[in-house]
Amino acid sequence: MNINLKKKVEKENLLVKFVFENKFKEKTDDYFKGELNQIFLIYNHEGHKRVLLLGLGKEDELTLEKIRRLSSLMTKTTKSLKLTSLTIQPIKFKDFSEFEIIQAVTESIILANYSYNKKTDKKDKIKDITSITFITKENLKKDLETTNKICKNVLLIRDLVNESSYNKNSLQLTTKIKQIASSHKLKIKILDEKQLKRLGMNLILAVNAGSSSPARLVILEYNGNTKSKKKIAIVGKGITFDTGGINLKPTGYIETMKSDMAGAATALAIIKTAKETNLKQNIIAVMPLTDNPIDAKAFKPGDIFQAYNKKTVEIGNTDAEGRLILADSLAYTIDKYKPSLIIDLATLTGSCAVALGNYAAGLLTNNDKQSKNLIEAANSTGEIIWQLPIYDEMREAIKGSFADICNTSSEKGYGGALTAAAFLENFVDKTPWIHLDIAGPGYLEKEHHYISKGGTGFALRSIINFLKNY
Ligand code: BES
Ligand code: ZN
Ligand code: ZN
């Protein structure tokens, strides 16, 4: 996206103005009052070819998120007029800075502009917006370029999640990550199946057993602050397709399972964004990559494997594979890199979406202080994260009958997001750890304001926001 700033309006092709309820001077009709989300288009007005009025409602009820949602209407209206550029006259409200307001509008336009579209009919090909201009006297160029980069990386996650599974097996994704590592000068380590075997990462190998594409554990490193001892590890679940394995997923549940690598895509996008925006933090991104296939050679219920940290794990259900690849990854990362904080991101449980709905991620943690900061950072980006508890009954529920722990819970059907986290807790020791279950918000079946349907890119903006102040 081309983002331009200029001090004065000229004769614009499309000028967008925000108006508070009943507080505007333009002549409209009886219907338009400037209520929230009302829009009104005037032709040949004040020397402009088109003026689009966007209703803000009442100032005391206005929030940045309402601005983002309203701006997605502006984006759609612009596109339906077959225009690829627009000029925006921002407003001031409450104590928000001009930058915060322009940033919210920019985020919304870039994110709402996106669609994953392989349709071939001409009428389905809508041109994207390529350039936006803001009227402002402030010099916000640099800050808005940062916003631009962050949002571009949200779109990268969406593209990766929306990609067909046959184009993103473990090897194909590894190649993609390698390319980004080399273009961004990020240190990369790739553990192949032989190294995983030698290191004892038998849980990753178990999930990969029936696959036609060997497992990989890919680790990227970015040192943005060599003076600091702090180091954040981001571990992302990278199941390139989750069939459920021998516990095959039924119709109605399997269709969206190419999205089960959203966590890994997000980890990749976080470290890429950190590098591009010069974030002053030391970060590693850890991405275990495999599909969860159904095959004669696939792992089976009742199997027992020994994890990297030597704990034995009984398989109750091959569809609870995410926690298996995360377990080895978490234990290995903590052992080898000793991070001061480890965050894992995973489309881990349907239960989490059942508990919180599709628009909120579940957060489970052994560190309430950092979690509170992350939840607050999310709130200001418009993303919703809710904390769920891990309590002793849940720890009890994942004890194994023959092995130390089991990948399913004895509390059949209840508290699935909690027992999944109780399982992961066995692999993080005392390291401050935040688990984000993004099974709901990582992929949406319908469009939601500026969030396109399909892969959403959820959590990138929140985590970048959190990392700025970590
Ligand atoms: N990838 C799924 C979780 C999921 C479900 C993500 C729906 C996105 C949308 C995960 O691997 C899974 O299958 N979890 C099971 C665990 C169960 C077998 C203990 C679940 O949540 O039902
Ligand atoms: Zn599964
Ligand atoms: Zn899964």
Short mmCIF file of C-alpha atoms and ligand atoms in Angstrom, two decimals:
data_model
loop_
_atom_site.label_atom_id
_atom_site.label_comp_id
_atom_site.label_asym_id
_atom_site.label_seq_id
_atom_site.Cartn_x
_atom_site.Cartn_y
_atom_site.Cartn_z
CA MET A 1 0.00 0.00 0.00
CA ASN A 2 1.18 3.47 -0.89
CA ILE A 3 0.62 5.78 2.06
CA ASN A 4 0.83 9.51 1.36
CA LEU A 5 0.44 12.55 3.57
CA LYS A 6 -0.43 16.06 2.52
CA LYS A 7 -1.26 19.24 4.42
CA LYS A 8 -4.25 20.51 2.47
CA VAL A 9 -7.16 19.04 0.53
CA GLU A 10 -7.07 19.71 -3.17
CA LYS A 11 -9.71 18.79 -5.71
CA GLU A 12 -10.11 15.13 -4.79
CA ASN A 13 -11.49 12.26 -6.79
CA LEU A 14 -12.78 10.67 -3.59
CA LEU A 15 -12.57 12.54 -0.31
CA VAL A 16 -13.62 10.73 2.86
CA LYS A 17 -14.85 12.74 5.82
CA PHE A 18 -15.78 11.41 9.26
CA VAL A 19 -18.75 13.13 10.83
CA PHE A 20 -20.18 12.97 14.35
CA GLU A 21 -23.90 12.40 14.77
CA ASN A 22 -25.90 15.55 13.90
CA LYS A 23 -22.68 17.58 13.75
CA PHE A 24 -21.92 18.16 10.10
CA LYS A 25 -22.73 20.88 7.62
CA GLU A 26 -22.96 18.93 4.37
CA LYS A 27 -26.39 18.63 2.82
CA THR A 28 -27.56 15.03 2.92
CA ASP A 29 -31.02 13.53 3.14
CA ASP A 30 -33.42 12.90 6.02
CA TYR A 31 -32.07 9.42 6.54
CA PHE A 32 -28.39 10.23 7.07
CA LYS A 33 -27.72 11.62 10.53
CA GLY A 34 -24.12 10.57 11.03
CA GLU A 35 -25.10 7.63 13.20
CA LEU A 36 -22.36 5.05 13.64
CA ASN A 37 -21.65 3.15 10.39
CA GLN A 38 -24.02 5.24 8.26
CA ILE A 39 -22.46 6.26 4.97
CA PHE A 40 -23.44 8.91 2.46
CA LEU A 41 -21.92 9.64 -0.94
CA ILE A 42 -22.18 13.11 -2.48
CA TYR A 43 -21.13 13.84 -6.07
CA ASN A 44 -19.58 17.12 -7.21
CA HIS A 45 -19.31 18.66 -3.77
CA GLU A 46 -17.00 21.53 -2.75
CA GLY A 47 -14.95 21.00 -5.89
CA HIS A 48 -14.43 17.27 -5.26
CA LYS A 49 -15.71 14.64 -7.64
CA ARG A 50 -17.00 12.54 -4.74
CA VAL A 51 -17.26 13.08 -1.00
CA LEU A 52 -17.99 10.09 1.21
CA LEU A 53 -19.38 10.89 4.65
CA LEU A 54 -18.89 8.24 7.33
CA GLY A 55 -21.03 8.47 10.46
CA LEU A 56 -19.13 8.18 13.75
CA GLY A 57 -22.11 8.31 16.09
CA LYS A 58 -21.56 10.04 19.42
CA GLU A 59 -18.05 11.07 20.39
CA ASP A 60 -18.20 9.71 23.94
CA GLU A 61 -19.07 6.26 22.59
CA LEU A 62 -16.38 6.19 19.91
CA THR A 63 -13.39 3.82 20.10
CA LEU A 64 -10.45 3.03 17.82
CA GLU A 65 -11.99 -0.34 17.05
CA LYS A 66 -15.20 1.37 15.90
CA ILE A 67 -13.03 3.52 13.60
CA ARG A 68 -11.41 0.35 12.20
CA ARG A 69 -14.78 -1.29 11.58
CA LEU A 70 -16.19 1.84 10.00
CA SER A 71 -13.09 2.14 7.82
CA SER A 72 -13.72 -1.31 6.41
CA LEU A 73 -17.01 0.08 5.03
CA MET A 74 -15.00 2.89 3.45
CA THR A 75 -12.70 0.33 1.86
CA LYS A 76 -15.57 -1.69 0.45
CA THR A 77 -17.35 1.41 -0.83
CA THR A 78 -14.18 2.62 -2.56
CA LYS A 79 -13.73 -0.74 -4.24
CA SER A 80 -17.35 -0.93 -5.32
CA LEU A 81 -16.85 2.46 -7.02
CA LYS A 82 -13.98 0.77 -8.89
CA LEU A 83 -11.49 3.24 -7.44
CA THR A 84 -7.99 2.27 -6.33
CA SER A 85 -7.12 5.37 -4.33
CA LEU A 86 -8.77 7.76 -1.88
CA THR A 87 -8.05 10.78 0.30
CA ILE A 88 -9.03 10.82 3.94
CA GLN A 89 -9.63 13.77 6.20
CA PRO A 90 -9.13 12.39 9.71
CA ILE A 91 -10.92 13.70 12.81
CA LYS A 92 -9.74 14.15 16.38
CA PHE A 93 -11.64 12.54 19.21
CA LYS A 94 -11.16 12.05 22.94
CA ASP A 95 -7.48 11.92 23.92
CA PHE A 96 -6.31 9.84 20.97
CA SER A 97 -3.37 11.23 19.04
CA GLU A 98 -3.64 11.98 15.35
CA PHE A 99 -1.26 9.06 14.76
CA GLU A 100 -3.42 6.57 16.67
CA ILE A 101 -6.47 7.54 14.64
CA ILE A 102 -4.71 7.51 11.27
CA GLN A 103 -3.05 4.22 12.23
CA ALA A 104 -6.43 2.60 12.95
CA VAL A 105 -7.80 3.75 9.59
CA THR A 106 -4.67 2.54 7.78
CA GLU A 107 -4.75 -0.89 9.45
CA SER A 108 -8.36 -1.32 8.52
CA ILE A 109 -7.87 -0.34 4.89
CA ILE A 110 -4.90 -2.65 4.37
CA LEU A 111 -6.60 -5.56 6.13
CA ALA A 112 -10.06 -5.06 4.57
CA ASN A 113 -8.50 -4.65 1.13
CA TYR A 114 -7.36 -8.29 1.21
CA SER A 115 -9.26 -11.22 -0.15
CA TYR A 116 -8.21 -14.73 -1.06
CA ASN A 117 -9.75 -15.14 -4.48
CA LYS A 118 -9.19 -17.83 -7.08
CA LYS A 119 -12.46 -17.17 -8.90
CA THR A 120 -12.11 -16.85 -12.65
CA ASP A 121 -15.23 -14.87 -13.59
CA LYS A 122 -14.40 -11.20 -14.40
CA LYS A 123 -17.21 -9.92 -12.20
CA ASP A 124 -15.48 -11.51 -9.20
CA LYS A 125 -12.21 -9.69 -9.89
CA ILE A 126 -12.37 -6.49 -7.88
CA LYS A 127 -9.34 -4.21 -8.09
CA ASP A 128 -7.47 -3.59 -4.86
CA ILE A 129 -6.85 -0.18 -3.38
CA THR A 130 -3.21 0.71 -4.06
CA SER A 131 -2.82 4.15 -2.53
CA ILE A 132 -4.24 6.19 0.35
CA THR A 133 -3.64 9.83 1.22
CA PHE A 134 -4.24 11.45 4.60
CA ILE A 135 -4.70 15.15 5.21
CA THR A 136 -2.45 15.95 8.15
CA LYS A 137 0.06 18.57 9.23
CA GLU A 138 2.04 16.04 11.28
CA ASN A 139 4.97 14.07 9.94
CA LEU A 140 3.74 10.52 10.46
CA LYS A 141 5.45 8.97 7.45
CA LYS A 142 7.87 6.72 9.35
CA ASP A 143 5.34 5.48 11.90
CA LEU A 144 2.82 4.72 9.18
CA GLU A 145 5.41 2.76 7.24
CA THR A 146 5.80 0.59 10.34
CA THR A 147 2.02 0.09 10.42
CA ASN A 148 2.17 -0.78 6.73
CA LYS A 149 4.84 -3.43 7.35
CA ILE A 150 3.00 -4.98 10.27
CA CYS A 151 -0.23 -5.23 8.28
CA LYS A 152 1.57 -6.66 5.25
CA ASN A 153 2.77 -9.45 7.51
CA VAL A 154 -0.79 -10.07 8.70
CA LEU A 155 -1.58 -10.63 5.02
CA LEU A 156 1.41 -12.97 4.72
CA ILE A 157 -0.10 -15.15 7.46
CA ARG A 158 -3.47 -15.09 5.69
CA ASP A 159 -1.85 -16.13 2.41
CA LEU A 160 0.03 -19.00 4.04
CA VAL A 161 -3.05 -20.22 5.92
CA ASN A 162 -5.28 -19.96 2.84
CA GLU A 163 -2.77 -21.78 0.61
CA SER A 164 -3.77 -25.29 -0.44
CA SER A 165 -2.18 -28.02 1.65
CA TYR A 166 -0.45 -29.57 -1.39
CA ASN A 167 1.56 -26.37 -1.77
CA LYS A 168 2.70 -26.17 1.84
CA ASN A 169 3.94 -29.50 3.07
CA SER A 170 6.80 -29.52 5.59
CA LEU A 171 9.48 -29.28 2.88
CA GLN A 172 7.72 -26.59 0.88
CA LEU A 173 7.18 -24.50 4.00
CA THR A 174 10.81 -24.99 5.00
CA THR A 175 11.89 -23.68 1.59
CA LYS A 176 9.65 -20.65 2.05
CA ILE A 177 11.09 -19.97 5.53
CA LYS A 178 14.64 -20.38 4.16
CA GLN A 179 13.93 -17.74 1.51
CA ILE A 180 12.68 -15.30 4.13
CA ALA A 181 15.68 -16.04 6.36
CA SER A 182 18.05 -15.26 3.53
CA SER A 183 16.28 -12.13 2.28
CA HIS A 184 16.01 -10.84 5.88
CA LYS A 185 19.42 -12.01 7.10
CA LEU A 186 17.92 -14.07 9.91
CA LYS A 187 19.91 -16.92 11.39
CA ILE A 188 18.24 -20.23 10.55
CA LYS A 189 18.52 -23.75 11.90
CA ILE A 190 16.69 -26.64 10.25
CA LEU A 191 16.45 -29.95 12.06
CA ASP A 192 15.63 -32.79 9.67
CA GLU A 193 14.12 -36.17 10.54
CA LYS A 194 17.52 -37.72 11.33
CA GLN A 195 18.45 -34.94 13.72
CA LEU A 196 15.01 -35.05 15.33
CA LYS A 197 15.53 -38.78 15.88
CA ARG A 198 19.00 -38.29 17.33
CA LEU A 199 17.74 -35.55 19.66
CA GLY A 200 14.85 -37.71 20.85
CA MET A 201 11.97 -35.60 19.56
CA ASN A 202 9.82 -38.67 19.25
CA LEU A 203 6.50 -36.87 19.61
CA ILE A 204 7.08 -34.82 16.45
CA LEU A 205 8.23 -38.00 14.70
CA ALA A 206 5.16 -39.91 15.90
CA VAL A 207 2.79 -37.39 14.34
CA ASN A 208 4.88 -37.49 11.15
CA ALA A 209 5.10 -41.30 10.99
CA GLY A 210 2.57 -41.83 8.21
CA SER A 211 3.53 -38.81 6.17
CA SER A 212 4.86 -38.58 2.63
CA SER A 213 6.78 -35.46 3.69
CA PRO A 214 9.41 -35.69 6.48
CA ALA A 215 9.08 -33.58 9.63
CA ARG A 216 11.13 -30.44 10.08
CA LEU A 217 11.82 -28.23 13.06
CA VAL A 218 12.80 -24.81 11.75
CA ILE A 219 14.24 -22.14 14.05
CA LEU A 220 14.85 -18.50 13.12
CA GLU A 221 16.82 -16.06 15.24
CA TYR A 222 16.73 -12.27 15.37
CA ASN A 223 18.89 -10.33 17.80
CA GLY A 224 17.50 -6.82 17.95
CA ASN A 225 19.05 -6.01 21.33
CA THR A 226 22.37 -7.68 22.00
CA LYS A 227 22.77 -5.67 25.23
CA SER A 228 19.68 -7.27 26.76
CA LYS A 229 19.59 -10.71 28.34
CA LYS A 230 15.90 -11.00 27.54
CA LYS A 231 14.96 -13.43 24.82
CA ILE A 232 11.47 -14.29 23.64
CA ALA A 233 10.76 -17.59 21.97
CA ILE A 234 7.64 -17.91 19.81
CA VAL A 235 6.66 -21.50 19.09
CA GLY A 236 3.98 -22.04 16.43
CA LYS A 237 2.01 -25.19 15.68
CA GLY A 238 2.74 -26.10 12.07
CA ILE A 239 0.37 -28.93 11.13
CA THR A 240 0.10 -28.47 7.38
CA PHE A 241 -3.08 -30.56 7.28
CA ASP A 242 -4.83 -32.20 10.20
CA THR A 243 -6.81 -35.22 9.05
CA GLY A 244 -7.08 -36.35 12.67
CA GLY A 245 -4.92 -39.36 11.78
CA ILE A 246 -6.30 -42.82 12.60
CA ASN A 247 -8.92 -40.98 14.71
CA LEU A 248 -10.02 -39.47 11.42
CA LYS A 249 -11.94 -36.20 11.56
CA PRO A 250 -15.51 -36.49 10.26
CA THR A 251 -17.09 -34.40 7.52
CA GLY A 252 -17.99 -31.03 8.98
CA TYR A 253 -14.73 -30.78 10.93
CA ILE A 254 -12.01 -31.64 8.44
CA GLU A 255 -12.72 -29.06 5.72
CA THR A 256 -10.73 -26.17 7.19
CA MET A 257 -7.79 -28.18 8.47
CA LYS A 258 -5.25 -26.71 6.06
CA SER A 259 -5.37 -23.84 8.57
CA ASP A 260 -3.74 -25.93 11.30
CA MET A 261 -0.36 -24.30 10.60
CA ALA A 262 -1.61 -20.81 11.49
CA GLY A 263 0.55 -20.81 14.63
CA ALA A 264 3.74 -21.48 12.67
CA ALA A 265 2.79 -18.88 10.03
CA THR A 266 2.29 -16.36 12.85
CA ALA A 267 5.64 -17.18 14.48
CA LEU A 268 7.31 -16.64 11.10
CA ALA A 269 5.47 -13.35 10.54
CA ILE A 270 6.36 -12.10 14.03
CA ILE A 271 10.11 -12.52 13.58
CA LYS A 272 9.94 -11.13 10.03
CA THR A 273 8.04 -8.07 11.28
CA ALA A 274 10.51 -7.66 14.15
CA LYS A 275 13.38 -7.51 11.68
CA GLU A 276 11.60 -5.22 9.21
CA THR A 277 10.57 -2.75 11.91
CA ASN A 278 13.83 -2.95 13.84
CA LEU A 279 12.22 -4.12 17.05
CA LYS A 280 14.65 -3.87 19.98
CA GLN A 281 14.17 -7.43 21.22
CA ASN A 282 15.91 -10.77 20.88
CA ILE A 283 13.49 -13.24 19.35
CA ILE A 284 13.51 -16.80 18.16
CA ALA A 285 10.71 -18.36 16.13
CA VAL A 286 10.32 -22.12 16.40
CA MET A 287 8.23 -23.95 13.83
CA PRO A 288 7.59 -27.71 14.00
CA LEU A 289 6.27 -28.73 10.58
CA THR A 290 4.40 -31.87 9.59
CA ASP A 291 0.95 -32.94 8.51
CA ASN A 292 -1.16 -35.34 10.60
CA PRO A 293 -1.96 -37.95 7.96
CA ILE A 294 -4.07 -41.08 7.99
CA ASP A 295 -1.95 -43.95 6.73
CA ALA A 296 -1.00 -47.54 7.54
CA LYS A 297 2.29 -46.24 8.96
CA ALA A 298 0.60 -43.53 11.02
CA PHE A 299 0.91 -43.55 14.84
CA LYS A 300 -1.98 -45.14 16.67
CA PRO A 301 -4.08 -44.81 19.82
CA GLY A 302 -2.45 -46.76 22.63
CA ASP A 303 1.08 -46.08 21.38
CA ILE A 304 3.53 -44.73 23.93
CA PHE A 305 6.41 -42.41 23.01
CA GLN A 306 9.18 -40.73 24.96
CA ALA A 307 9.40 -36.97 24.53
CA TYR A 308 12.55 -34.80 24.28
CA ASN A 309 12.40 -34.13 28.03
CA LYS A 310 12.22 -37.91 28.67
CA LYS A 311 8.59 -37.93 29.84
CA THR A 312 6.54 -40.79 28.42
CA VAL A 313 3.35 -39.96 26.58
CA GLU A 314 0.43 -42.24 25.85
CA ILE A 315 -1.68 -41.59 22.78
CA GLY A 316 -5.38 -41.43 23.65
CA ASN A 317 -6.34 -39.86 20.34
CA THR A 318 -4.26 -39.18 17.24
CA ASP A 319 -6.28 -36.03 16.61
CA ALA A 320 -4.71 -34.41 19.69
CA GLU A 321 -1.48 -34.03 17.68
CA GLY A 322 -0.83 -30.32 18.14
CA ARG A 323 0.18 -30.67 21.79
CA LEU A 324 2.59 -33.46 20.78
CA ILE A 325 4.61 -31.43 18.29
CA LEU A 326 4.50 -28.42 20.65
CA ALA A 327 5.69 -30.51 23.60
CA ASP A 328 8.97 -31.50 21.95
CA SER A 329 9.40 -28.01 20.53
CA LEU A 330 8.85 -26.27 23.87
CA ALA A 331 11.18 -28.60 25.77
CA TYR A 332 13.90 -28.35 23.12
CA THR A 333 13.66 -24.55 22.87
CA ILE A 334 13.89 -24.08 26.62
CA ASP A 335 16.79 -26.52 26.90
CA LYS A 336 18.84 -25.07 24.05
CA TYR A 337 17.94 -21.36 24.02
CA LYS A 338 16.91 -20.62 27.63
CA PRO A 339 14.38 -17.92 26.70
CA SER A 340 13.18 -15.46 29.36
CA LEU A 341 9.65 -15.88 27.99
CA ILE A 342 8.15 -18.54 25.73
CA ILE A 343 4.88 -17.98 23.88
CA ASP A 344 3.25 -20.76 21.93
CA LEU A 345 0.59 -20.13 19.31
CA ALA A 346 -1.64 -22.94 18.16
CA THR A 347 -4.96 -23.81 16.59
CA LEU A 348 -5.04 -26.35 19.40
CA THR A 349 -8.57 -27.23 20.49
CA GLY A 350 -12.10 -26.97 19.16
CA SER A 351 -13.06 -26.72 22.86
CA CYS A 352 -11.44 -23.30 23.10
CA ALA A 353 -13.70 -21.97 20.35
CA VAL A 354 -16.68 -23.65 22.03
CA ALA A 355 -15.82 -21.89 25.30
CA LEU A 356 -14.96 -18.42 23.98
CA GLY A 357 -16.59 -18.20 20.56
CA ASN A 358 -14.81 -17.72 17.27
CA TYR A 359 -13.51 -14.22 17.87
CA ALA A 360 -11.45 -14.66 21.02
CA ALA A 361 -8.25 -16.58 21.68
CA GLY A 362 -7.77 -18.47 24.93
CA LEU A 363 -4.69 -17.69 27.01
CA LEU A 364 -3.32 -20.16 29.54
CA THR A 365 -0.16 -19.42 31.43
CA ASN A 366 2.18 -19.85 34.38
CA ASN A 367 2.90 -16.12 34.38
CA ASP A 368 -0.02 -13.80 35.09
CA LYS A 369 2.07 -10.63 34.92
CA GLN A 370 3.21 -10.96 31.30
CA SER A 371 -0.19 -12.36 30.34
CA LYS A 372 -1.92 -9.26 31.64
CA ASN A 373 0.39 -7.13 29.48
CA LEU A 374 -0.34 -9.25 26.43
CA ILE A 375 -4.10 -9.08 26.97
CA GLU A 376 -3.88 -5.29 27.28
CA ALA A 377 -1.72 -5.06 24.16
CA ALA A 378 -4.36 -7.11 22.34
CA ASN A 379 -7.21 -4.90 23.53
CA SER A 380 -5.71 -1.83 21.91
CA THR A 381 -5.35 -3.63 18.56
CA GLY A 382 -8.99 -4.78 18.57
CA GLU A 383 -8.07 -8.45 19.08
CA ILE A 384 -9.72 -10.35 21.91
CA ILE A 385 -7.77 -12.63 24.24
CA TRP A 386 -9.31 -14.18 27.37
CA GLN A 387 -7.45 -16.03 30.07
CA LEU A 388 -8.59 -19.51 31.03
CA PRO A 389 -7.31 -21.38 34.10
CA ILE A 390 -5.14 -24.44 34.55
CA TYR A 391 -6.08 -26.08 37.86
CA ASP A 392 -5.07 -29.32 39.54
CA GLU A 393 -8.08 -31.36 38.45
CA MET A 394 -7.09 -30.62 34.84
CA ARG A 395 -3.50 -31.71 35.58
CA GLU A 396 -4.92 -34.87 37.10
CA ALA A 397 -7.11 -35.50 34.05
CA ILE A 398 -4.16 -35.95 31.68
CA LYS A 399 -2.24 -38.47 33.80
CA GLY A 400 -1.51 -41.64 31.79
CA SER A 401 -2.56 -45.17 32.74
CA PHE A 402 0.71 -46.69 31.53
CA ALA A 403 2.82 -43.60 30.78
CA ASP A 404 3.51 -40.33 32.62
CA ILE A 405 0.88 -38.38 30.74
CA CYS A 406 -1.76 -38.91 28.09
CA ASN A 407 -2.56 -36.64 25.16
CA THR A 408 -6.28 -36.79 25.95
CA SER A 409 -8.19 -36.10 29.12
CA SER A 410 -10.22 -38.41 31.33
CA GLU A 411 -12.79 -35.58 31.69
CA LYS A 412 -14.38 -36.66 28.43
CA GLY A 413 -15.49 -33.69 26.37
CA TYR A 414 -15.13 -31.08 29.12
CA GLY A 415 -12.44 -28.44 29.59
CA GLY A 416 -10.52 -29.51 26.49
CA ALA A 417 -8.66 -26.21 26.16
CA LEU A 418 -7.59 -26.46 29.80
CA THR A 419 -6.37 -30.05 29.68
CA ALA A 420 -4.45 -29.30 26.47
CA ALA A 421 -2.61 -26.53 28.33
CA ALA A 422 -2.13 -28.77 31.37
CA PHE A 423 -0.42 -31.20 28.99
CA LEU A 424 1.90 -28.51 27.56
CA GLU A 425 2.77 -27.31 31.06
CA ASN A 426 4.73 -30.56 31.48
CA PHE A 427 7.24 -29.31 28.93
CA VAL A 428 7.99 -25.76 30.06
CA ASP A 429 9.43 -26.25 33.54
CA LYS A 430 9.70 -22.90 35.35
CA THR A 431 10.20 -20.78 32.23
CA PRO A 432 7.59 -17.99 32.01
CA TRP A 433 5.16 -19.35 29.44
CA ILE A 434 2.06 -18.13 27.65
CA HIS A 435 -0.05 -20.48 25.56
CA LEU A 436 -2.43 -18.90 23.05
CA ASP A 437 -5.12 -21.17 21.64
CA ILE A 438 -6.19 -19.53 18.36
CA ALA A 439 -8.42 -22.37 17.08
CA GLY A 440 -11.37 -19.94 16.92
CA PRO A 441 -9.97 -16.63 15.64
CA GLY A 442 -7.16 -18.06 13.47
CA TYR A 443 -9.59 -18.94 10.71
CA LEU A 444 -13.09 -17.54 10.16
CA GLU A 445 -15.79 -19.02 7.98
CA LYS A 446 -17.26 -15.60 7.29
CA GLU A 447 -15.93 -12.10 6.88
CA HIS A 448 -15.84 -10.00 10.05
CA HIS A 449 -15.44 -6.24 9.44
CA TYR A 450 -11.81 -5.81 8.31
CA ILE A 451 -11.01 -9.47 8.92
CA SER A 452 -11.40 -11.44 5.70
CA LYS A 453 -12.91 -14.90 5.68
CA GLY A 454 -10.41 -17.76 5.80
CA GLY A 455 -7.04 -17.18 7.47
CA THR A 456 -7.13 -14.04 9.62
CA GLY A 457 -3.57 -13.32 10.72
CA PHE A 458 -4.83 -13.14 14.30
CA ALA A 459 -2.31 -12.35 17.08
CA LEU A 460 0.50 -10.80 15.03
CA ARG A 461 -0.52 -7.20 15.77
CA SER A 462 -1.14 -7.96 19.45
CA ILE A 463 2.18 -9.70 19.95
CA ILE A 464 4.19 -7.01 18.14
CA ASN A 465 2.42 -4.46 20.32
CA PHE A 466 3.26 -6.50 23.43
CA LEU A 467 6.89 -7.00 22.42
CA LYS A 468 7.48 -3.25 22.04
CA ASN A 469 7.14 -2.90 25.81
CA TYR A 470 8.39 -6.29 27.03
N1 BES B 1 -6.51 -28.81 14.92
C1 BES B 1 -7.43 -29.32 15.85
C2 BES B 1 -8.16 -28.21 16.64
C3 BES B 1 -9.06 -27.30 15.84
C4 BES B 1 -10.41 -27.57 15.74
C5 BES B 1 -8.57 -26.17 15.23
C6 BES B 1 -11.23 -26.72 15.03
C7 BES B 1 -9.38 -25.33 14.52
C8 BES B 1 -10.72 -25.61 14.42
C9 BES B 1 -6.72 -30.19 16.91
O1 BES B 1 -5.61 -30.87 16.45
C10 BES B 1 -7.72 -31.18 17.39
O2 BES B 1 -8.18 -31.96 16.59
N2 BES B 1 -8.07 -31.14 18.68
C11 BES B 1 -9.01 -32.04 19.25
C12 BES B 1 -8.42 -32.62 20.51
C13 BES B 1 -9.18 -33.79 21.07
C14 BES B 1 -9.06 -34.99 20.15
C15 BES B 1 -8.64 -34.11 22.43
C16 BES B 1 -10.28 -31.23 19.55
O3 BES B 1 -10.17 -30.05 19.91
O4 BES B 1 -11.36 -31.77 19.42
ZN ZN B 2 -6.09 -32.73 15.55
ZN ZN B 3 -4.61 -29.95 14.88
#
